[in-house]
CSV table of C-alpha atoms and ligand atoms in Angstrom, one decimal:
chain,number,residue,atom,x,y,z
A,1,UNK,CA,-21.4,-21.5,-15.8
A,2,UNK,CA,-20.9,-19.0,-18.7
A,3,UNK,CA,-21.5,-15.4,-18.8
A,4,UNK,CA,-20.6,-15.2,-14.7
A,5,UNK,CA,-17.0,-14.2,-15.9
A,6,UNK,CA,-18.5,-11.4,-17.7
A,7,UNK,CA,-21.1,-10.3,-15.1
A,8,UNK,CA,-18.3,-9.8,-11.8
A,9,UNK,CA,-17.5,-6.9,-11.5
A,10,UNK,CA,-13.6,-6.6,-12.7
A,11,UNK,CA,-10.5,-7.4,-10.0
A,12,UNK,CA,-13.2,-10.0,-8.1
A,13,UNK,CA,-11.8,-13.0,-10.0
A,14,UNK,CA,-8.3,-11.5,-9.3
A,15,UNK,CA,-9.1,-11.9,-5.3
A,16,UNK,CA,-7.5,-14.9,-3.9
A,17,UNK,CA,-10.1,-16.9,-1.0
A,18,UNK,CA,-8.4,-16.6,2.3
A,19,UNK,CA,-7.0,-20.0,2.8
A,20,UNK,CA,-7.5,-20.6,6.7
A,21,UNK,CA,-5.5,-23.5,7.9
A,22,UNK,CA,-6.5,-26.8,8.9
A,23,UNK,CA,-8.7,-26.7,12.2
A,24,UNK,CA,-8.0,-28.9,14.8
A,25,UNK,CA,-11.0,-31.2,14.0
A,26,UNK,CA,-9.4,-31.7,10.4
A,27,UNK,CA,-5.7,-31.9,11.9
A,28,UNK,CA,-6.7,-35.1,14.2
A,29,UNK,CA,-8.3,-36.9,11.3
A,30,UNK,CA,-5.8,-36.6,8.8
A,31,UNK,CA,-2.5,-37.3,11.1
A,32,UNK,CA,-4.5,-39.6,13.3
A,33,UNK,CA,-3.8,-37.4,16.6
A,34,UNK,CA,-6.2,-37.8,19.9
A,35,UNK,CA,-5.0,-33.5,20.7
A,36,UNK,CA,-3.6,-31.0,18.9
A,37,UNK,CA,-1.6,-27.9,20.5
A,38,UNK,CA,-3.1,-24.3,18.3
A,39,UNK,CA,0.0,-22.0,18.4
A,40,UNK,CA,-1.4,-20.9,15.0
A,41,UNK,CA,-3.4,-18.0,15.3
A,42,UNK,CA,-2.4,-15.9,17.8
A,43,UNK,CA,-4.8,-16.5,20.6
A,44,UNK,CA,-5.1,-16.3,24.1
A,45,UNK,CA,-3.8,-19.8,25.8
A,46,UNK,CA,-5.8,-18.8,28.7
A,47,UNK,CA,-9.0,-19.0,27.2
A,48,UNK,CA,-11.6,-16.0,27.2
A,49,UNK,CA,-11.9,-13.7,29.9
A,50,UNK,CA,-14.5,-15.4,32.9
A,51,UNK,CA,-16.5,-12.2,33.5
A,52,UNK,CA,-17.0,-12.5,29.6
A,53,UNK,CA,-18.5,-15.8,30.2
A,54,UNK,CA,-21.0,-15.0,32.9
A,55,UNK,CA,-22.2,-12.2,30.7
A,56,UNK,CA,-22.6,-14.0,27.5
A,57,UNK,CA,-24.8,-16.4,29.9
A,58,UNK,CA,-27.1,-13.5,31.1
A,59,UNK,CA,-27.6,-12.4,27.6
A,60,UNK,CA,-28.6,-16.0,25.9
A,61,UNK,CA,-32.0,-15.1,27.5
A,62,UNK,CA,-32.9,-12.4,25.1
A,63,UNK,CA,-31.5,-13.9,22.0
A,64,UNK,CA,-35.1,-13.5,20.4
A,65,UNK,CA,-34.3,-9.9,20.2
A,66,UNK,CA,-31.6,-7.9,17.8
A,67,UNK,CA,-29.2,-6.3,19.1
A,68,UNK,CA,-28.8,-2.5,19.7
A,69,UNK,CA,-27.2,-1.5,16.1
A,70,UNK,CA,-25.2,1.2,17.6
A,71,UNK,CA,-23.5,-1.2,20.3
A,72,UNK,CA,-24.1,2.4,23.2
A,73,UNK,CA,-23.2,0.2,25.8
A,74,UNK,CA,-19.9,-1.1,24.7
A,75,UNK,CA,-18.7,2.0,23.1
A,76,UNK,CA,-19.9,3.9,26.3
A,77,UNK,CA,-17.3,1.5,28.2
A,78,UNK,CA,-14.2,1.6,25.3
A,79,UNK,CA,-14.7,5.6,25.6
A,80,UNK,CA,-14.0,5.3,29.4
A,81,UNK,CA,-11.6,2.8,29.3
A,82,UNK,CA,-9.1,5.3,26.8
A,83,UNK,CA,-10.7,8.5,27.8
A,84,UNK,CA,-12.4,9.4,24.6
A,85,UNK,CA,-15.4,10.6,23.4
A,86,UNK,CA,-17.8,8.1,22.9
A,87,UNK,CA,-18.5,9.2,19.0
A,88,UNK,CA,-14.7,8.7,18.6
A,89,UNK,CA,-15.8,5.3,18.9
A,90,UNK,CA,-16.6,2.8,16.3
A,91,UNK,CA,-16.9,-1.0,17.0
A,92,UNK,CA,-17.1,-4.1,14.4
A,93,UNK,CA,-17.6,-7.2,13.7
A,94,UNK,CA,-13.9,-8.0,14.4
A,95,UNK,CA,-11.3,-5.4,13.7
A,96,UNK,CA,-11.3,-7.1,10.5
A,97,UNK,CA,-15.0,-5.9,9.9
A,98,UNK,CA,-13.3,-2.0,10.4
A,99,UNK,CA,-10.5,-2.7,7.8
A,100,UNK,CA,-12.9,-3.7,5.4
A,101,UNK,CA,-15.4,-0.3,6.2
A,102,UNK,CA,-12.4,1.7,5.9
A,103,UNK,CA,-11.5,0.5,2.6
A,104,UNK,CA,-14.9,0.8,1.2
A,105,UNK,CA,-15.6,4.3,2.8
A,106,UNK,CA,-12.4,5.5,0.8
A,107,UNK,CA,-10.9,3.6,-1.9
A,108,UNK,CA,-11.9,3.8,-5.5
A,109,UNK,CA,-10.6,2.0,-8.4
A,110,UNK,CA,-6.8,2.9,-9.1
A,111,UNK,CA,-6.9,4.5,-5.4
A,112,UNK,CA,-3.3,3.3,-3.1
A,113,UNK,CA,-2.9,2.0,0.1
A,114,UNK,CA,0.6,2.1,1.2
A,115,UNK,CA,1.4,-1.3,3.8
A,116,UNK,CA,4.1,-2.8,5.3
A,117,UNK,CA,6.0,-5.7,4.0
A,118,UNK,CA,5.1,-8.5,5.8
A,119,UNK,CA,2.1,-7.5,7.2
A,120,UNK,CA,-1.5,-8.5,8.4
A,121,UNK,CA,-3.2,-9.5,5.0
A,122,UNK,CA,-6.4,-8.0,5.9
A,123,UNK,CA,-5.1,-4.4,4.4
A,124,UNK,CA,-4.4,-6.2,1.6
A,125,UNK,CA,-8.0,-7.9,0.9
A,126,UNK,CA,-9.5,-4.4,1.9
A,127,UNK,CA,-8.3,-2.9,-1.4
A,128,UNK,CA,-8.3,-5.8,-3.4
A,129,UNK,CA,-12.4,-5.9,-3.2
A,130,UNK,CA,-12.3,-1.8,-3.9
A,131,UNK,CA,-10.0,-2.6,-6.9
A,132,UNK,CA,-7.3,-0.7,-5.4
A,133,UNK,CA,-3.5,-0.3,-5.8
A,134,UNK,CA,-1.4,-2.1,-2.6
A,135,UNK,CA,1.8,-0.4,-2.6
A,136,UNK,CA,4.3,-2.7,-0.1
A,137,UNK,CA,7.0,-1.2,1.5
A,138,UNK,CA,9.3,-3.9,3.1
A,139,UNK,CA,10.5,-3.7,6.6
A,140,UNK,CA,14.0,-2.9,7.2
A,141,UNK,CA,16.8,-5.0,8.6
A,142,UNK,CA,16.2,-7.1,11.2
A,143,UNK,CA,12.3,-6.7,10.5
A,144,UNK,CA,12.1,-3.0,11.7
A,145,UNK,CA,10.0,-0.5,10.2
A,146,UNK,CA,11.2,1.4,7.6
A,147,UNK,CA,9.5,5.4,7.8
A,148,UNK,CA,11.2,6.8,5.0
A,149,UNK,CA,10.2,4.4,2.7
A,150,UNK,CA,6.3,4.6,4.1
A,151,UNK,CA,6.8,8.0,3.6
A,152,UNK,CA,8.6,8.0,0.2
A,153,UNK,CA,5.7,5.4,-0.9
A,154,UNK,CA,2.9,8.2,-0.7
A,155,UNK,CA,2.0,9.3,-3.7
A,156,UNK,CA,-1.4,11.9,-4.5
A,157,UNK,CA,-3.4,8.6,-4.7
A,158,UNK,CA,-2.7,7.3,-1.4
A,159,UNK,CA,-5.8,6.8,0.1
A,160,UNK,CA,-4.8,4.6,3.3
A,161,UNK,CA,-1.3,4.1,4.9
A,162,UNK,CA,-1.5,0.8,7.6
A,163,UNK,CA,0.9,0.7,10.5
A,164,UNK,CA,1.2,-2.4,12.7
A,165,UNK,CA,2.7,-2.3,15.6
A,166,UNK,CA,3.4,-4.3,17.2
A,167,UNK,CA,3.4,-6.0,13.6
A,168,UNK,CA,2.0,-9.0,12.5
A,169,UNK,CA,4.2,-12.0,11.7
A,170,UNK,CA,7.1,-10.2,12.4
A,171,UNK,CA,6.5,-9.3,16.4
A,172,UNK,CA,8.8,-5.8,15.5
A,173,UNK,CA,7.3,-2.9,16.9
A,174,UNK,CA,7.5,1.1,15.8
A,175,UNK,CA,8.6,3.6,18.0
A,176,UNK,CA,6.4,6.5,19.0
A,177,UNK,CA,9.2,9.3,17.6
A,178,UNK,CA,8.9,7.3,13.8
A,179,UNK,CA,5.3,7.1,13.7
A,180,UNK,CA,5.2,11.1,14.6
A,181,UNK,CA,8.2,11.7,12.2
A,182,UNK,CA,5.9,9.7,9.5
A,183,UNK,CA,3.0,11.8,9.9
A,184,UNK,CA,4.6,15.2,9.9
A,185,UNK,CA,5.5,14.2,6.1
A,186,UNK,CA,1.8,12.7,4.9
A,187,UNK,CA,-0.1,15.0,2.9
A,188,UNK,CA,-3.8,15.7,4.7
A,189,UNK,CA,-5.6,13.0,2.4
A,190,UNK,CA,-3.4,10.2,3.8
A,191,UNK,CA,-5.5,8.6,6.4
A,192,UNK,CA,-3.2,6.2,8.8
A,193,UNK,CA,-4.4,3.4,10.6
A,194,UNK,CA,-2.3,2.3,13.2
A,195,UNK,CA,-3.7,-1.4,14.1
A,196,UNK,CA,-2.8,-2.2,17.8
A,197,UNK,CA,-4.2,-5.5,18.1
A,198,UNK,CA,-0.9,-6.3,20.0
A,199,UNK,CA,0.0,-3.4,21.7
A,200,UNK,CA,-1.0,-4.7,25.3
A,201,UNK,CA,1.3,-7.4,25.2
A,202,UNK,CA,4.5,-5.1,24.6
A,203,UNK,CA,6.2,-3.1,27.1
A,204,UNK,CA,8.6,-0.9,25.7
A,205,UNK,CA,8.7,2.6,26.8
A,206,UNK,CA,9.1,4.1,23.0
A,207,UNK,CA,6.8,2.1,21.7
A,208,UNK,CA,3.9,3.9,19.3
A,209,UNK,CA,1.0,4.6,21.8
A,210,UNK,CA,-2.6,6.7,20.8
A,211,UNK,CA,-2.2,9.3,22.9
A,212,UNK,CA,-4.6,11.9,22.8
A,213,UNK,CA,-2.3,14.5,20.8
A,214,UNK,CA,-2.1,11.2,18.1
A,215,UNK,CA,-6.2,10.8,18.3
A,216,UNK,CA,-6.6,14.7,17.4
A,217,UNK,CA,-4.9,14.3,14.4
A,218,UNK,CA,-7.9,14.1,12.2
A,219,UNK,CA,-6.0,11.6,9.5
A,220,UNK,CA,-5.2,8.7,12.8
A,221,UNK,CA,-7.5,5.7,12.8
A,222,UNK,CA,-6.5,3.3,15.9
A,223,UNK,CA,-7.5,-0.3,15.5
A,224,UNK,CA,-7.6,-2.7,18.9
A,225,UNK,CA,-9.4,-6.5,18.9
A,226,UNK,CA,-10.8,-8.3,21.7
A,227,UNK,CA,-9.6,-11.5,19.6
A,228,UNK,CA,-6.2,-11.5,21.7
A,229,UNK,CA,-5.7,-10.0,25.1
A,230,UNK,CA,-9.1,-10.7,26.0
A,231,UNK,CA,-9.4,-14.3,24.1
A,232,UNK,CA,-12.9,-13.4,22.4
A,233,UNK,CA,-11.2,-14.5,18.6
A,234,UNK,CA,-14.9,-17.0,18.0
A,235,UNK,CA,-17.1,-13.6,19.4
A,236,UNK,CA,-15.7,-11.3,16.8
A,237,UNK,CA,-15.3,-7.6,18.6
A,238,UNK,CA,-12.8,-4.9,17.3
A,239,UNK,CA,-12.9,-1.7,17.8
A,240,UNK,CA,-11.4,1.8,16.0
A,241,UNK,CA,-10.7,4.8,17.4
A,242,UNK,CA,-10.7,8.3,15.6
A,243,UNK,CA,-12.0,11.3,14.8
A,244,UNK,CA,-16.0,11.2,14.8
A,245,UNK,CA,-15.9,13.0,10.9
A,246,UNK,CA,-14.1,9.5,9.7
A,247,UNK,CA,-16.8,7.2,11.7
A,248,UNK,CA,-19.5,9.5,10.4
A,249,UNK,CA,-19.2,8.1,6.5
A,250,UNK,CA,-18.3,4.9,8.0
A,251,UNK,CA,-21.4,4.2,9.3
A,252,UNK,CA,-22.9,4.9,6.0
A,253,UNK,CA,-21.4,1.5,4.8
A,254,UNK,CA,-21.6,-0.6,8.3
A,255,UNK,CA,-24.2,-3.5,8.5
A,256,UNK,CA,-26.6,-1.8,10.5
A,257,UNK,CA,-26.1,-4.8,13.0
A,258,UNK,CA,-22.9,-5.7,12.5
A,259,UNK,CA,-21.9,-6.9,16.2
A,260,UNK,CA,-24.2,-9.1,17.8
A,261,UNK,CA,-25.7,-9.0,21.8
A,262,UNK,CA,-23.5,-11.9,22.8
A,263,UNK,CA,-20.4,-10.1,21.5
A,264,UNK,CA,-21.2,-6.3,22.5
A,265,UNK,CA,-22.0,-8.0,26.5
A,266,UNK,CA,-19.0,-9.9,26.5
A,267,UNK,CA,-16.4,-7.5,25.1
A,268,UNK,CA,-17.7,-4.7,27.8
A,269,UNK,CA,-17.6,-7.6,30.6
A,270,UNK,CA,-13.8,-8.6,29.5
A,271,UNK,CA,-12.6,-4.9,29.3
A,272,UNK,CA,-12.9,-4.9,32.9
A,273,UNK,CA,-11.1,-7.9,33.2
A,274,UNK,CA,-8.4,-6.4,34.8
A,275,UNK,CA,-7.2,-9.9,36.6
A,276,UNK,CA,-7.8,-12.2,32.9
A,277,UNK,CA,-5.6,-9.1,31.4
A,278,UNK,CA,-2.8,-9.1,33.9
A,279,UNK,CA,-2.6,-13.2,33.9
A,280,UNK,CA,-2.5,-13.4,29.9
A,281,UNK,CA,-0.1,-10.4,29.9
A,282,UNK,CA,2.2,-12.3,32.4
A,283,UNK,CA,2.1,-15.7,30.6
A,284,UNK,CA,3.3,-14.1,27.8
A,285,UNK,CA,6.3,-11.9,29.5
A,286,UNK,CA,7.0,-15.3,30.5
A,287,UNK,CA,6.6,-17.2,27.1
A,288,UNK,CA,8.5,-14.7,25.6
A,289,UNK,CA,12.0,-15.5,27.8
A,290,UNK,CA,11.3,-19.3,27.3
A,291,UNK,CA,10.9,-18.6,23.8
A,292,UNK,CA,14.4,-16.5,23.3
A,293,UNK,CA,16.2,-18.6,25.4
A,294,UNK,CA,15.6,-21.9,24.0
A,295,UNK,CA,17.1,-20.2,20.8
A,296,UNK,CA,19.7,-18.7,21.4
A,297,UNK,CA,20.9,-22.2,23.7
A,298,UNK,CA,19.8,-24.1,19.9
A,299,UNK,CA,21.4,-21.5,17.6
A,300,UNK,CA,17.9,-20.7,16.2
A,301,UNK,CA,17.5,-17.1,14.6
A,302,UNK,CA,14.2,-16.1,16.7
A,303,UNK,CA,13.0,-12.2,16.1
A,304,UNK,CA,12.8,-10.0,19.5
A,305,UNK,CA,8.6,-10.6,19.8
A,306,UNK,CA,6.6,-7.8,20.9
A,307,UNK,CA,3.3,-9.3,20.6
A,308,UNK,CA,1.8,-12.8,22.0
A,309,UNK,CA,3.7,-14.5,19.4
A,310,UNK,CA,7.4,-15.6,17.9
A,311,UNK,CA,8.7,-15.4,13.9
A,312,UNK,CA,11.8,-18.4,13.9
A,313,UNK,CA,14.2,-19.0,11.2
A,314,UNK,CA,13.8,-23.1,11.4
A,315,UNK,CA,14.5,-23.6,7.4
A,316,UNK,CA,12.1,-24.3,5.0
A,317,UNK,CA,9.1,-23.2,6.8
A,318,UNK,CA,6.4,-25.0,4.6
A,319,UNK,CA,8.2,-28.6,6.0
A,320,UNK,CA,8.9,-27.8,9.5
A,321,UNK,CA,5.5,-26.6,9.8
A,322,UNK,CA,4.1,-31.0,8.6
A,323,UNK,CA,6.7,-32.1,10.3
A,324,UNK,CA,5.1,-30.2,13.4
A,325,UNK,CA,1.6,-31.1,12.7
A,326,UNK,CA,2.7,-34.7,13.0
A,327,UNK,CA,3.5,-34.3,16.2
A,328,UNK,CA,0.6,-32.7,17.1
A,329,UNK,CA,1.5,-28.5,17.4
A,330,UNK,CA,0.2,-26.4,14.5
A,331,UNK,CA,2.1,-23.2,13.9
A,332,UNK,CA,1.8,-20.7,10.9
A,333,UNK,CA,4.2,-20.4,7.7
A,334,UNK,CA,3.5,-19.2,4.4
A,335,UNK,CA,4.3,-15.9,4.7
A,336,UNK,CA,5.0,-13.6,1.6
A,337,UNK,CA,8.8,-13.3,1.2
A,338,UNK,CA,9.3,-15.5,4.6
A,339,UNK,CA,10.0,-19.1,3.3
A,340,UNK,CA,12.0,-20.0,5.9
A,341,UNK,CA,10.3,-18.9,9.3
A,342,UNK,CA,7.2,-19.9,10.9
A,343,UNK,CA,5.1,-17.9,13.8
A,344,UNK,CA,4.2,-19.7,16.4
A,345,UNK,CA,1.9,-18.3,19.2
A,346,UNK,CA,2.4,-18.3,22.4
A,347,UNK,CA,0.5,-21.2,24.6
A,348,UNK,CA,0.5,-22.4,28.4
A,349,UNK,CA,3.7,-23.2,29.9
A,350,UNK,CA,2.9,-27.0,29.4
A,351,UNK,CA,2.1,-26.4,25.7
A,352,UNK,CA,5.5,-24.0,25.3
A,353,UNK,CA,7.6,-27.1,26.5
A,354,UNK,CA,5.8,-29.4,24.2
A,355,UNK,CA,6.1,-26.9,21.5
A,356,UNK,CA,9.9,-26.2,21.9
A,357,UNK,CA,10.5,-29.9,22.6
A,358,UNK,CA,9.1,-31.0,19.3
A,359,UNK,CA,11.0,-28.2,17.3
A,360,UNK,CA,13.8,-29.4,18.7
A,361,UNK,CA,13.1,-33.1,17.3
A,362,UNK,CA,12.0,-31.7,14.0
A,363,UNK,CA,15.1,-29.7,13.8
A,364,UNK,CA,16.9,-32.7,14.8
A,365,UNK,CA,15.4,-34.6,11.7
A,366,UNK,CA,16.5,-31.9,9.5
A,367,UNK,CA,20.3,-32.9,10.7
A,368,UNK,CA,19.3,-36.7,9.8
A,369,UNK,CA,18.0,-35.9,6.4
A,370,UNK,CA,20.5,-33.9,5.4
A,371,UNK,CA,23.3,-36.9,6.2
A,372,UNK,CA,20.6,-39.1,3.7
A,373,UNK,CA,20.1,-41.3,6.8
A,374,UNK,CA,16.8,-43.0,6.8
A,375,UNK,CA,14.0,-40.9,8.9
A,376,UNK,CA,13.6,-42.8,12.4
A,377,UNK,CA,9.7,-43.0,13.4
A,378,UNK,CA,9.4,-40.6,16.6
A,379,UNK,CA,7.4,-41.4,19.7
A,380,UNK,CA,6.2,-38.7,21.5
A,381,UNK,CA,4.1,-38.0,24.6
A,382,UNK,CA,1.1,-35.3,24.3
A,383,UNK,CA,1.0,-32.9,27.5
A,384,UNK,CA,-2.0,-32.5,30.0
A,385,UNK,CA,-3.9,-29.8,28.7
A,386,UNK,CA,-4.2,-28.6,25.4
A,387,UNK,CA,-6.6,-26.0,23.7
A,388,UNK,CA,-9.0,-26.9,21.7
A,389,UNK,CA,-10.8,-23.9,19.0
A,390,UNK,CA,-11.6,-24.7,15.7
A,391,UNK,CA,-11.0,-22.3,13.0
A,392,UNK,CA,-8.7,-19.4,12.5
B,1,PLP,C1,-5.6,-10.8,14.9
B,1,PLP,C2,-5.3,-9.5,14.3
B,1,PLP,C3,-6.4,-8.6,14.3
B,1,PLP,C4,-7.7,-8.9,14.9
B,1,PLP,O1,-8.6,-9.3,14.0
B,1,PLP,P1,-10.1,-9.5,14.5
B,1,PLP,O2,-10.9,-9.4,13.2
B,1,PLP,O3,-10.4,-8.4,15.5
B,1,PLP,O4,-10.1,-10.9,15.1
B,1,PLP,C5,-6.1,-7.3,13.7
B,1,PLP,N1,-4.9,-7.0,13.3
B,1,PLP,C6,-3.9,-7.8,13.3
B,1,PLP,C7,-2.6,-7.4,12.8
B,1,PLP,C8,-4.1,-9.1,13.8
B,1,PLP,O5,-3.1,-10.0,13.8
């Protein structure tokens, strides 16, 4: 095709595709697997929230019509659920929908964002598509944040500033005290968006919460997804919290229908979910111990997780990561700067012990190939249940 190159607008052929990774569909055919265990994307093992269900049942009925472009019902309910107003509310198409709006609302050409180093790539893409500067600031030891340096990072052409917490792949969380500290230091153009998506799953008292003193600071944008807690990744709802002056150019940019009946009906169904909450916060509590334990009895370097999910040091990341698919368990590696870990989410108990008992093979392997002995062939049993969600 000639003359394409010249009519995109500049930085687009710059933009790497987002590379999603093989869905379970592809995963069976090419290692010739019956099941294969997800602990790749951070979802809910217990599947979506049953009250979500029944409602997106009731509202296949009316598919015909669109649905209400301002999504009153569901913001109505997220306003009562944090005790906000409801024009504090904005809702998308997935919080990643709200990441992109933000960065189109404000970033120019040349414009900064200041992120986190690792962080959720999302930030990243937002600024890429506005042609705008990403300024990374790497975590600290030990994968904890690093304030100083956030705040040392701002310069007058910082638009956006992203805090994750607790932060994806690293599980680390930021205190309460730091993100305050932060803010007393960022100049009044900086807006901050402190992305939550995990937020529910941690339980430490000094952990960064939006309290309403945090959601009257006119600069704060908080981000929450009903992709993890409430298992609704395929529906694609997030939602953003924040002062109704930053939602009001928003909504200049937002697809005037940007989050469909289905979704809007099943998000306000699963938010009062209080039993589908408590169950997938307890299973991972409990995933969480099994998790830490199992490495520290192996030796393995795992990071303290806050969120539904674990960053292990098991070597090169990129192998371990085949060597896992073989057997039938996807996880995530290819992290910038994080060769050697992977992230593997939470599942069931049943799909944890697989999990953990084909790690431990792998790892085993790693022994063997290192002493040159020949690779043995591995049998291996598949457990009862297993999720199955294509996709990312
Ligand atoms: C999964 C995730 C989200 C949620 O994205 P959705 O678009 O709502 O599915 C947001 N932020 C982070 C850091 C995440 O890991």
């Amino acid at each position: 095709m000639t003359g394409l190159q010249e009519q995109i607008r500049p930085g687009i052929d710059r933009i790497q595709p987002y590379v999603p990774g093989l869905t379970d569909d592809e995963l069976s055919r090419k290692y010739g697997l019956k099941r294969v265990i997800k602990l790749n994307a951070n979802e809910n093992a217990l599947g979506p929230s049953p009250l979500a269900l029944k409602a997106i049942q009731r509202e296949l009925a009316v598919l015909h019509h669109y649905p209400d472009g301002g999504s009153r019902l569901l913001r109505d309910e997220i306003a009562e659920f944090h005790q906000v107003t409801v024009e504090q509310v904005l809702v998308g198409n997935g919080s990643d929908d709200i990441i992109k709006l933000l960065s189109e609302t404000f970033l120019n050409p040349g414009d900064e964002i200041v992120v986190p180093a690792p962080s959720f790539s999302q930030y990243n893409f937002g600024a890429a598509v506005m042609q705008a500067k990403v300024i990374q600031v790497p975590l600290g030891p030990g994968f904890e944040y690093d304030v100083s340096g956030l705040a040392d990072a701002v310069t007058d052409r910082t638009k956006l500033l992203y805090l994750c917490s607790p932060n994806n792949p690293t599980g680390t969380y930021l205190r309460h005290a730091d993100a305050l500290w932060l803010l007393e230091r960022l100049p009044a153009q900086v807006i901050v968006v402190v992305d939550l998506a995990y937020n529910d799953f941690s339980n430490k008292p000094d952990r960064l919460i939006e309290t309403p003193e945090l959601l009257s600071d006119p600069r704060v944008v908080a981000l929450h997804t009903f992709s993890k807690l409430y298992g609704l990744a395929g529906l694609r709802v997030g939602y953003g919290l924040a002062h109704p002056d930053v939602w009001s150019y928003v909504h200049r940019v937002r697809e005037p229908f940007n989050v469909n009946r289905v979704a809007q009906r099943a998000a306000a169904a699963a938010l009062e979910d209080v039993q589908h909450v408590a169950a997938s916060q307890q299973l991972v509590y409990e995933s969480r111990e099994q998790f830490l334990s199992w490495a520290k009895r192996h030796g393995v370097e795992a990071i303290p997780p806050e969120g539904n999910f674990i960053l292990m040091k098991t070597g090169d990341a990129k192998w371990t990561t085949e060597r896992l698919m073989e057997r039938g368990v996807m996880v995530r590696a290819g992290f910038a700067g994080l060769d050697e870990y992977v992230r593997i989410t939470f599942g069931t108990r049943e799909e944890n012990d697989f999990c953990l008992a084909q790690l431990e093979g792998v790892l085993g392997q790693v022994a063997e190939v290192q002493s040159h002995n020949a690779t043995s062939v591995i049998s291996y049993k598949l457990p009862p249940r297993s999720v199955s969600v294509g996709g990312e």
